[in-house]
Short mmCIF file of C-alpha atoms and ligand atoms in Angstrom, two decimals:
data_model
loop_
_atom_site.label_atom_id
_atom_site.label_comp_id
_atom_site.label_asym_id
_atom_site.label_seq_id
_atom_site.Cartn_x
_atom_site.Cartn_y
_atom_site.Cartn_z
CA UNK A 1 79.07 10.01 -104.30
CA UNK A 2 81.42 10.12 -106.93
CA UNK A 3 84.33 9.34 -104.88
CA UNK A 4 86.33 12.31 -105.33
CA UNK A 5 87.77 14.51 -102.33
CA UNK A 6 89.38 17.72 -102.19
CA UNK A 7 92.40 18.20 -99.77
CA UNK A 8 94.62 20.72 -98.54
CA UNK A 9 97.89 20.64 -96.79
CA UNK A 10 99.71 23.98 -95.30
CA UNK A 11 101.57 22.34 -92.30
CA UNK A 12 104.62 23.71 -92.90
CA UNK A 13 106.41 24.89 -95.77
CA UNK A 14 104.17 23.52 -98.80
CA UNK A 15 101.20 25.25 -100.10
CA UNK A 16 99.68 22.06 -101.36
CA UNK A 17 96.06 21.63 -102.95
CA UNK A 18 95.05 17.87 -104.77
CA UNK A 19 92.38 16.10 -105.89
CA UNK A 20 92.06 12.59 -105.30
CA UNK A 21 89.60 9.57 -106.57
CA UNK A 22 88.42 6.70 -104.29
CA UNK A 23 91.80 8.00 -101.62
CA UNK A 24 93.76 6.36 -104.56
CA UNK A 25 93.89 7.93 -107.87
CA UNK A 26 95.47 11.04 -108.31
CA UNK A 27 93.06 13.89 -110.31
CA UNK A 28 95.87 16.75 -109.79
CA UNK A 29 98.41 17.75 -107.02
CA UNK A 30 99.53 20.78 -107.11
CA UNK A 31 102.61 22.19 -104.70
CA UNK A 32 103.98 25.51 -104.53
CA UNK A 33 107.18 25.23 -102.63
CA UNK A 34 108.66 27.74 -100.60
CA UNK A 35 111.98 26.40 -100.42
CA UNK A 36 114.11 28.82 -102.12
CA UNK A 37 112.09 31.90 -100.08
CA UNK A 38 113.69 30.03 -96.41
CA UNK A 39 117.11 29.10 -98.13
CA UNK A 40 118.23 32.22 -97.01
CA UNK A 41 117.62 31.52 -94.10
CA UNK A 42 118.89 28.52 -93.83
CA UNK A 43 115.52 26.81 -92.04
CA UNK A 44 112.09 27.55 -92.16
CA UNK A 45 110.67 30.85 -90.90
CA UNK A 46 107.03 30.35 -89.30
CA UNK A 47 105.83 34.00 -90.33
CA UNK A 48 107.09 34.18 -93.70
CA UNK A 49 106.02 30.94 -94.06
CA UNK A 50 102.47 31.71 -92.89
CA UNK A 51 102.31 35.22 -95.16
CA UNK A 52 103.64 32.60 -98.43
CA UNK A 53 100.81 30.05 -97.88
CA UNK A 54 98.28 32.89 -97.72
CA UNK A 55 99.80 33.94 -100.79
CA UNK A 56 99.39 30.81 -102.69
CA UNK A 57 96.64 29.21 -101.63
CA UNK A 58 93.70 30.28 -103.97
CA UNK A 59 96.13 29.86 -106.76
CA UNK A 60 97.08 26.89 -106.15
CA UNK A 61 93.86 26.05 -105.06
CA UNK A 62 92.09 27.30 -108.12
CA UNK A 63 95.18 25.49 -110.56
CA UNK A 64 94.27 22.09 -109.04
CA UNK A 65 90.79 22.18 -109.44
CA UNK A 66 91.41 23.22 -113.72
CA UNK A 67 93.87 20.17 -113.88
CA UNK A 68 90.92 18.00 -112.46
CA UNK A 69 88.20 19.46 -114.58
CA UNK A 70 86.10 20.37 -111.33
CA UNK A 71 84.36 23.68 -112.10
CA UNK A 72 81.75 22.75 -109.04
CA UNK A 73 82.70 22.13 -105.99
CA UNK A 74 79.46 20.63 -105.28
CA UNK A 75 80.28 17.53 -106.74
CA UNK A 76 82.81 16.56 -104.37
CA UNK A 77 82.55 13.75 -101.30
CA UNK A 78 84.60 16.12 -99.10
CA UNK A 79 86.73 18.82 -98.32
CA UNK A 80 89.87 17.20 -96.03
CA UNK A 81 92.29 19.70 -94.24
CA UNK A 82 95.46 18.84 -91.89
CA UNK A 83 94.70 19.99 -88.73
CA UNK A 84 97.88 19.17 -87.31
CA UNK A 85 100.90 18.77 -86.10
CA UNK A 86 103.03 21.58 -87.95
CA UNK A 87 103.31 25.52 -87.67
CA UNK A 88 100.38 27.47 -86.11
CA UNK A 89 99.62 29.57 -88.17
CA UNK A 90 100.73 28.03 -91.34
CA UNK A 91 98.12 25.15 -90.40
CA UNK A 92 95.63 28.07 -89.84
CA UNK A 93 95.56 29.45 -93.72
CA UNK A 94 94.54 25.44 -94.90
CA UNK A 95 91.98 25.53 -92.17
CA UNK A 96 90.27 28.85 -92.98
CA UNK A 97 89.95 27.88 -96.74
CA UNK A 98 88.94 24.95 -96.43
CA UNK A 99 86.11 25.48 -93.45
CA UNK A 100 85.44 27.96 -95.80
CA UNK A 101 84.53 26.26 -99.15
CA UNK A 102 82.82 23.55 -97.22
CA UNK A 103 80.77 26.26 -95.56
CA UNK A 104 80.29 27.98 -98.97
CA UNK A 105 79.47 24.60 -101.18
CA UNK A 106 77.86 22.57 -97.98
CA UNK A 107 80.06 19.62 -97.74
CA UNK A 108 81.62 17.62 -95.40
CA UNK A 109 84.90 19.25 -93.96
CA UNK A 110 87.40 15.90 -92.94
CA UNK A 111 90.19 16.76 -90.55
CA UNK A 112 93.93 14.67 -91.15
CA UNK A 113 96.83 14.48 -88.87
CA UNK A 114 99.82 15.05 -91.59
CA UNK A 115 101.63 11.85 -90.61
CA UNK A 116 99.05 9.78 -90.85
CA UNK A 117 98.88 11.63 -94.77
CA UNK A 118 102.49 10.65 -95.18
CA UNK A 119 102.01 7.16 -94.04
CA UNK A 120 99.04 6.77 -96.53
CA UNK A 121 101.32 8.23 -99.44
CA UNK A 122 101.97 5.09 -100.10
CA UNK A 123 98.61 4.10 -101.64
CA UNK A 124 98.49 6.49 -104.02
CA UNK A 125 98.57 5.81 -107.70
CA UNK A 126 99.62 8.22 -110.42
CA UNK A 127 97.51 10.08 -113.55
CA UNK A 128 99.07 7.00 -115.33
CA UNK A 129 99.51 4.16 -113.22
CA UNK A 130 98.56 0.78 -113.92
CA UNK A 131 96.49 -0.51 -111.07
CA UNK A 132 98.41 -2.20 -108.56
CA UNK A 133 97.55 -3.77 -105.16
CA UNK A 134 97.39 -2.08 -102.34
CA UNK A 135 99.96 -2.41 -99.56
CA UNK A 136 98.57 -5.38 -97.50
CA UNK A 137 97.85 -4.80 -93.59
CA UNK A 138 98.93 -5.17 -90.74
CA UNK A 139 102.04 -2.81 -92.94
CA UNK A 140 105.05 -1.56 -90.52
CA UNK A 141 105.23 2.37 -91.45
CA UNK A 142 108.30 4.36 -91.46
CA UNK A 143 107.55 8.02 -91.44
CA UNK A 144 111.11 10.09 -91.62
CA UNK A 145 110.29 14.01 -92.10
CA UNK A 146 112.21 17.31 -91.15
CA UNK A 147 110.24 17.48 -87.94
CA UNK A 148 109.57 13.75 -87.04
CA UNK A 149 110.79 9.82 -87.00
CA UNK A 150 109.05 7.43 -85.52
CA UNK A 151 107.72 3.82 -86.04
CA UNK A 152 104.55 3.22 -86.47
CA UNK A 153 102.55 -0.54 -86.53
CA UNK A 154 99.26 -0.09 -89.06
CA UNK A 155 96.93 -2.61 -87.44
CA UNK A 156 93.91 -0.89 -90.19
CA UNK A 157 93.22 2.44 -91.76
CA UNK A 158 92.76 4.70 -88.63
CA UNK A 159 94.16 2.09 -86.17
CA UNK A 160 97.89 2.64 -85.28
CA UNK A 161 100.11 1.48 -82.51
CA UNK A 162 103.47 4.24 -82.17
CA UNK A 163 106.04 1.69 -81.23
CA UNK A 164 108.92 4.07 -80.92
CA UNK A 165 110.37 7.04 -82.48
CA UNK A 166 113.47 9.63 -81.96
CA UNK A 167 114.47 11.00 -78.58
CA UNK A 168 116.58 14.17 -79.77
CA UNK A 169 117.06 15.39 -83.37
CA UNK A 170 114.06 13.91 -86.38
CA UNK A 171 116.48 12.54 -88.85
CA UNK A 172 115.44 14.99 -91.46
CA UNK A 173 116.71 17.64 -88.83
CA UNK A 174 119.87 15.66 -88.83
CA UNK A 175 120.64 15.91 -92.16
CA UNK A 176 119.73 19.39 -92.21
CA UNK A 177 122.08 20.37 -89.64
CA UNK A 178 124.90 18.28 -90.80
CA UNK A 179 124.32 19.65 -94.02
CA UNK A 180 124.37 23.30 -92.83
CA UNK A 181 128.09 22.16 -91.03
CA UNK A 182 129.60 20.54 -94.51
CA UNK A 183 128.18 24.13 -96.11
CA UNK A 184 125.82 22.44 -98.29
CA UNK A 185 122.99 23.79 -100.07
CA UNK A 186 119.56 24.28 -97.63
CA UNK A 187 117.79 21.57 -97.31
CA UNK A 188 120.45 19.44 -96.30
CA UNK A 189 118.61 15.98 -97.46
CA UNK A 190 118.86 16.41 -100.68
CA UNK A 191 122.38 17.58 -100.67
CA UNK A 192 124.00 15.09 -98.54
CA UNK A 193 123.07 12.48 -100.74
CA UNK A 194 123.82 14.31 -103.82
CA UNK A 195 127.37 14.42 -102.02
CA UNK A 196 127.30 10.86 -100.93
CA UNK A 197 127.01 9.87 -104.06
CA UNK A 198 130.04 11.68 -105.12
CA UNK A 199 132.47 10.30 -102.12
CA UNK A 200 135.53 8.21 -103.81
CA UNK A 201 136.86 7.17 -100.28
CA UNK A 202 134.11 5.29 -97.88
CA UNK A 203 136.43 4.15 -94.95
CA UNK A 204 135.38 6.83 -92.67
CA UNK A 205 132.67 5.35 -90.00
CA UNK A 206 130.56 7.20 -87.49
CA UNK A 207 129.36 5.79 -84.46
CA UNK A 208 125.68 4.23 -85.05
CA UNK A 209 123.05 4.72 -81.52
CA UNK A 210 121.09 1.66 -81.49
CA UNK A 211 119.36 2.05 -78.07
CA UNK A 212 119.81 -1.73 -77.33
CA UNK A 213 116.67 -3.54 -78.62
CA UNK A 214 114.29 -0.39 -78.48
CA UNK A 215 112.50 1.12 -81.24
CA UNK A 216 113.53 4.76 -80.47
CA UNK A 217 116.07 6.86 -82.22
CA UNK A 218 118.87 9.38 -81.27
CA UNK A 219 121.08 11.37 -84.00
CA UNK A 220 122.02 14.03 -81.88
CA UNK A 221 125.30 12.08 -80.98
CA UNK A 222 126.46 11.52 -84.29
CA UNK A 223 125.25 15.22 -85.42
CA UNK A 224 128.36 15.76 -82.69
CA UNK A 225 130.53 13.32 -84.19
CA UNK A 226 130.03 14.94 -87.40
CA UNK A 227 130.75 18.64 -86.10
CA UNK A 228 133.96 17.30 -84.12
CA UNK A 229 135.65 15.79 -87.84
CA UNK A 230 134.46 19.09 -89.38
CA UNK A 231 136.27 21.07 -86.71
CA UNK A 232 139.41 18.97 -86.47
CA UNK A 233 139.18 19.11 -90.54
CA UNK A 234 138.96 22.47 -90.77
CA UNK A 235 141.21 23.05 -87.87
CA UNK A 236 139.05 25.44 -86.08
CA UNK A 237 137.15 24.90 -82.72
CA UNK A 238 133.77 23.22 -82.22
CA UNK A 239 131.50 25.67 -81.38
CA UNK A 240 132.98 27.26 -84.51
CA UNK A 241 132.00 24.87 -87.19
CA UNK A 242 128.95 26.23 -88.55
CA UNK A 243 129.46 25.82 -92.12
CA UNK A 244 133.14 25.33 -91.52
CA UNK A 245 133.01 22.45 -94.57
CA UNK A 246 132.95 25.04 -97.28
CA UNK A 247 136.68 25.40 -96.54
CA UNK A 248 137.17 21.62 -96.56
CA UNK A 249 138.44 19.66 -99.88
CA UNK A 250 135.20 18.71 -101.55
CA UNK A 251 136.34 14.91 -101.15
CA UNK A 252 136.38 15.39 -97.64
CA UNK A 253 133.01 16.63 -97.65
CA UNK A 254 131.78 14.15 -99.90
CA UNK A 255 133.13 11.30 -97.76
CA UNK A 256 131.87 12.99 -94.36
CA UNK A 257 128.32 13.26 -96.04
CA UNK A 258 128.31 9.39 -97.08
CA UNK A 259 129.51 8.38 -93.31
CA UNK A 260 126.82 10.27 -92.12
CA UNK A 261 124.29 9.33 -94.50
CA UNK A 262 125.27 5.84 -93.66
CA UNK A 263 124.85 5.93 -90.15
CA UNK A 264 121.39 7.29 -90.55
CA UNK A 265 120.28 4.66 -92.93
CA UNK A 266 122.00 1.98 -91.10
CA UNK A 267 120.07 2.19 -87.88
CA UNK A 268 116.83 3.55 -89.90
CA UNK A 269 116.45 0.29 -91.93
CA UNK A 270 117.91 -2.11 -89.36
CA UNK A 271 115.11 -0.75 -86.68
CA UNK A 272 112.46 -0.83 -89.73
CA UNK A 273 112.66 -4.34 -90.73
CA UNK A 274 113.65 -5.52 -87.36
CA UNK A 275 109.78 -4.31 -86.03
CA UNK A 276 108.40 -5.81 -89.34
CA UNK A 277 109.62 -9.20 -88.74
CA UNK A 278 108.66 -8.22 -84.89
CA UNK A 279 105.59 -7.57 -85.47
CA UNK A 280 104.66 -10.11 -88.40
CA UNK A 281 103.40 -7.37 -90.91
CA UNK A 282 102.43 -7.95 -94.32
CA UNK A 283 104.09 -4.95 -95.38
CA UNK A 284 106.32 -1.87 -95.12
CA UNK A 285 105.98 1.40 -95.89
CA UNK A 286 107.98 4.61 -95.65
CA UNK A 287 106.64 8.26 -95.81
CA UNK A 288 107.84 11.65 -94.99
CA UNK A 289 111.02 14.05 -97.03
CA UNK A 290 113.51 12.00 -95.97
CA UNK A 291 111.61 8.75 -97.63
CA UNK A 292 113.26 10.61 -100.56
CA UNK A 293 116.72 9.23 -99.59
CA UNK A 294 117.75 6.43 -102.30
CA UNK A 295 120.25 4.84 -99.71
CA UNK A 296 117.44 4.60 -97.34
CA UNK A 297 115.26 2.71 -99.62
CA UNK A 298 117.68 0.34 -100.73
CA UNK A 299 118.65 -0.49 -97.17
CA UNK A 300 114.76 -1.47 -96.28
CA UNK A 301 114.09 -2.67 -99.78
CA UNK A 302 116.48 -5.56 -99.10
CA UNK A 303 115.47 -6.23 -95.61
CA UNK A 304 111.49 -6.74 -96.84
CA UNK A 305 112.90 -9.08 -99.80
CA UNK A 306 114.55 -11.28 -97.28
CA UNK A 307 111.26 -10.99 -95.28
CA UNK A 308 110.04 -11.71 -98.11
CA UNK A 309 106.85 -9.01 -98.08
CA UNK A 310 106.98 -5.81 -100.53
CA UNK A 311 108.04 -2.32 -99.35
CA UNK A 312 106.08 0.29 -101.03
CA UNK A 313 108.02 3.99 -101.03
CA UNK A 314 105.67 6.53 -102.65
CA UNK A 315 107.97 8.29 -105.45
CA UNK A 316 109.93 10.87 -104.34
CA UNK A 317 107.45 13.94 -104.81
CA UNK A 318 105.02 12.07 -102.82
CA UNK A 319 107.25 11.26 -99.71
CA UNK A 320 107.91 15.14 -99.24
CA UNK A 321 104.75 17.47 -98.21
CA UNK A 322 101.93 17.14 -100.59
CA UNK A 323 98.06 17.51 -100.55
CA UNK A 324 98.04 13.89 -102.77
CA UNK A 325 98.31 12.34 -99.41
CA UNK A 326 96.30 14.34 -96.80
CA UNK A 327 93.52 13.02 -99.72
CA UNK A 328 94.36 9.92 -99.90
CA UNK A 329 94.13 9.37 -95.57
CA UNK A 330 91.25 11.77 -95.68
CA UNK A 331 89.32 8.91 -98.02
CA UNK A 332 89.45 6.44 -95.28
CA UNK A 333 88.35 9.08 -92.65
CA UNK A 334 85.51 10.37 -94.89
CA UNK A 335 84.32 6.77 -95.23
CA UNK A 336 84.58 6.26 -91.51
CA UNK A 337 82.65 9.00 -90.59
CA UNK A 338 85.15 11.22 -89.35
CA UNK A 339 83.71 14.90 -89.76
CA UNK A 340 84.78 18.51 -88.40
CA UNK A 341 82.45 21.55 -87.85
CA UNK A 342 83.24 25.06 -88.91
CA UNK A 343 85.07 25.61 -85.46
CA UNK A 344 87.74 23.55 -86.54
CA UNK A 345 91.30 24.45 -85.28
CA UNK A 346 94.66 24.03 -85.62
CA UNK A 347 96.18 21.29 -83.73
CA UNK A 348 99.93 21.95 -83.48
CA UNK A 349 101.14 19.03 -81.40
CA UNK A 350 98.71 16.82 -82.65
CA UNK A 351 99.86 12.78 -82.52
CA UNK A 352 99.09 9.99 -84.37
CA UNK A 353 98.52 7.43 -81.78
CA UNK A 354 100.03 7.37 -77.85
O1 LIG B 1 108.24 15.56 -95.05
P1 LIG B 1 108.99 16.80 -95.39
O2 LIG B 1 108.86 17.34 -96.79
O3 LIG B 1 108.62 17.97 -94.43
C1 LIG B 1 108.37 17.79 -93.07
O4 LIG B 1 107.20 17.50 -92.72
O5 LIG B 1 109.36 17.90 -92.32
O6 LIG B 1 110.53 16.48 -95.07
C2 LIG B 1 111.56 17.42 -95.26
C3 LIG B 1 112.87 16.79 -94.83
C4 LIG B 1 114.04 17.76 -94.81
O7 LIG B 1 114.71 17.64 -93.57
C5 LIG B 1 114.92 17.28 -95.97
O8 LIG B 1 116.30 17.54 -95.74
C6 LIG B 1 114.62 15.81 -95.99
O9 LIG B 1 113.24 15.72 -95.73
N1 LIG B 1 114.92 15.19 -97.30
C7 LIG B 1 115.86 14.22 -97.48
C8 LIG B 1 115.89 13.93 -98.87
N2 LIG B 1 114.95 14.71 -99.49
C9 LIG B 1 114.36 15.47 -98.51
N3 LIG B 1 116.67 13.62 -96.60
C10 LIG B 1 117.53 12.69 -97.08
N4 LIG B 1 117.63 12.36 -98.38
C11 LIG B 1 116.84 12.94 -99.31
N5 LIG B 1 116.95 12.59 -100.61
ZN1 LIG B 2 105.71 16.13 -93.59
#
């Protein structure tokens, strides 16, 4: 054993290859995004998505493995895969390579539910990181993607408890959509904050769903809200608003995308810490694109200070899909015995925990 696992991650729109030391320690991560091939678009396309990661894969594959210095495969601990949730067939290419090189080079092939990669983002350390502790448990985990939200209690590595998570739109979704409706740039995360930052007025307020005491979420309602001051802006009718923000004033825009942006973060963070101090954690962490969001982290970052336990966001390349992270939860499986055989499938709907 030398501690050092190979992992792959194709779930959805990433063709993502890494190589990781004792699930920590970062030997390469390489990512070939296919971002500007579904801009287009305007959301991801599973087929072309599929046909890009069956592109990229042995490059990438073969790039991450001369940025670790592994010539043999042979030496590794493990190969570790996500077997689910995402696309079908996108989740099929990462399967077939890697049940293949663990076939070829006769080691251990370690399946990894995505989510429970991004919640273990956060304890990975960079090429040149000092060493730093890791994230105490019991930790409270966030995870916030383009196709998920939920809350998540981390009793142990492998042992969760879902405490609640969103009944409509994930909150990446949210911002996707909203951004598509303000005409921003695809995806809409990155965008809407860009544009939030930007907003010289910040009186406008959208209307927050907090569920009562409940850890679920719901952003379909203020998606609405959001499409009903676009319309009215624009003057045009609802069902017309697609997009309808390019013809807004760009100060108008930028103000709608902070209101939204702060309604999002405002019930995101309030939920977050309020199940942390629930649930007496040591920690929080927060995985997943839209762990990306600055706003977001400040929100929670002040909440665990006043808890007073540390939040620990992985940096911003590590909260959207990587492999860095389906390596570093595939450590903890490997060392629990978790193995797959070479039948191993995709598992679209897969969960974390019921
Ligand atoms: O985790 P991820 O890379 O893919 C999924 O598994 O979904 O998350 C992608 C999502 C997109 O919806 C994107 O708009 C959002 O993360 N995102 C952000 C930011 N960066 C990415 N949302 C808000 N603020 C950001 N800075
Ligand atoms: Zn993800």
């Amino acid at each position: 054993m030398n501690g050092t696992i190979l992992a792959i991650e194709t779930s959805c729109d990433e063709t993502a290859v890494a190589l990781i030391r004792d699930g920590r320690r970062i030997l390469a991560d390489v990512v070939a995004s296919q971002v500007a091939l579904h801009a287009p678009m305007g959301g991801i396309v599973p087929e072309v998505a599929a046909r890009a990661h069956l592109r990229w894969i042995l490059p990438v594959l073969e790039e991450a493995c001369r940025r670790a210095g592994v010539d043999d495969l042979r030496s590794l601990d493990a190969i570790a895969v996500t077997e689910g949730p995402g696309l079908a067939g996108s989740l099929l290419v990462g399967i077939s390579v890697a049940r293949t090189l663990a076939l070829i080079h006769d080691r251990p092939l370690v399946p990894v539910n995505h989510h429970e990669g991004h919640l273990h983002a956060a304890w990975l350390l960079d090429p040149d990181d000092a060493e730093r502790p890791e994230p105490p448990l019991p930790a409270l985990g966030l995870v916030v993607s383009g196709g998920h939200t939920f809350l998540i209690l981390i009793r142990d590595h492998l042992d969760y408890v879902r405490l609640g998570g969103t009944v409509d739109d994930a909150a990446g979704e949210a911002f996707d959509k909203v951004g598509r409706l303000l005409g921003l740039a695809y995806p809409g995360g990155p965008a809407i904050a860009a544009a939030a930052e930007r907003a010289t007025r910040r009186d406008l307020r959208f209307p927050r769903a907090w569920l009562g005491e409940s850890d679920d979420f719901s952003f379909s309602g203020l998606k609405t809200a959001v499409r009903r001051a676009v319309a009215e802006g624009a003057g045009v009718p609802q069902e017309s608003a697609e997009a309808a923000g390019a013809a807004l004033d760009p100060e108008v825009v930028a103000e709608l995308a902070w209101a939204f942006q702060e309604a999002v973060v405002d019930v995101l963070a309030t939920k977050t810490v309020r199940a942390a101090s629930r649930h007496g954690v040591r920690s929080i962490v927060l995985g997943g694109g839209v762990a990306a969001n600055r706003a977001l982290r400040e929100r929670v970052a002040a909440g665990a200070e006043a808890l007073g336990i540390p939040l620990v966001v992985p940096r911003p390349g590590l909260c959207t899909d990587n492999a860095a992270m389906i390596g570093a939860a595939g450590w903890r499986r490997f060392l629990a015995g978790v193995r797959a055989g070479p039948e191993l499938d995709a598992r679209p709907s897969l969960r974390l925990a019921s």
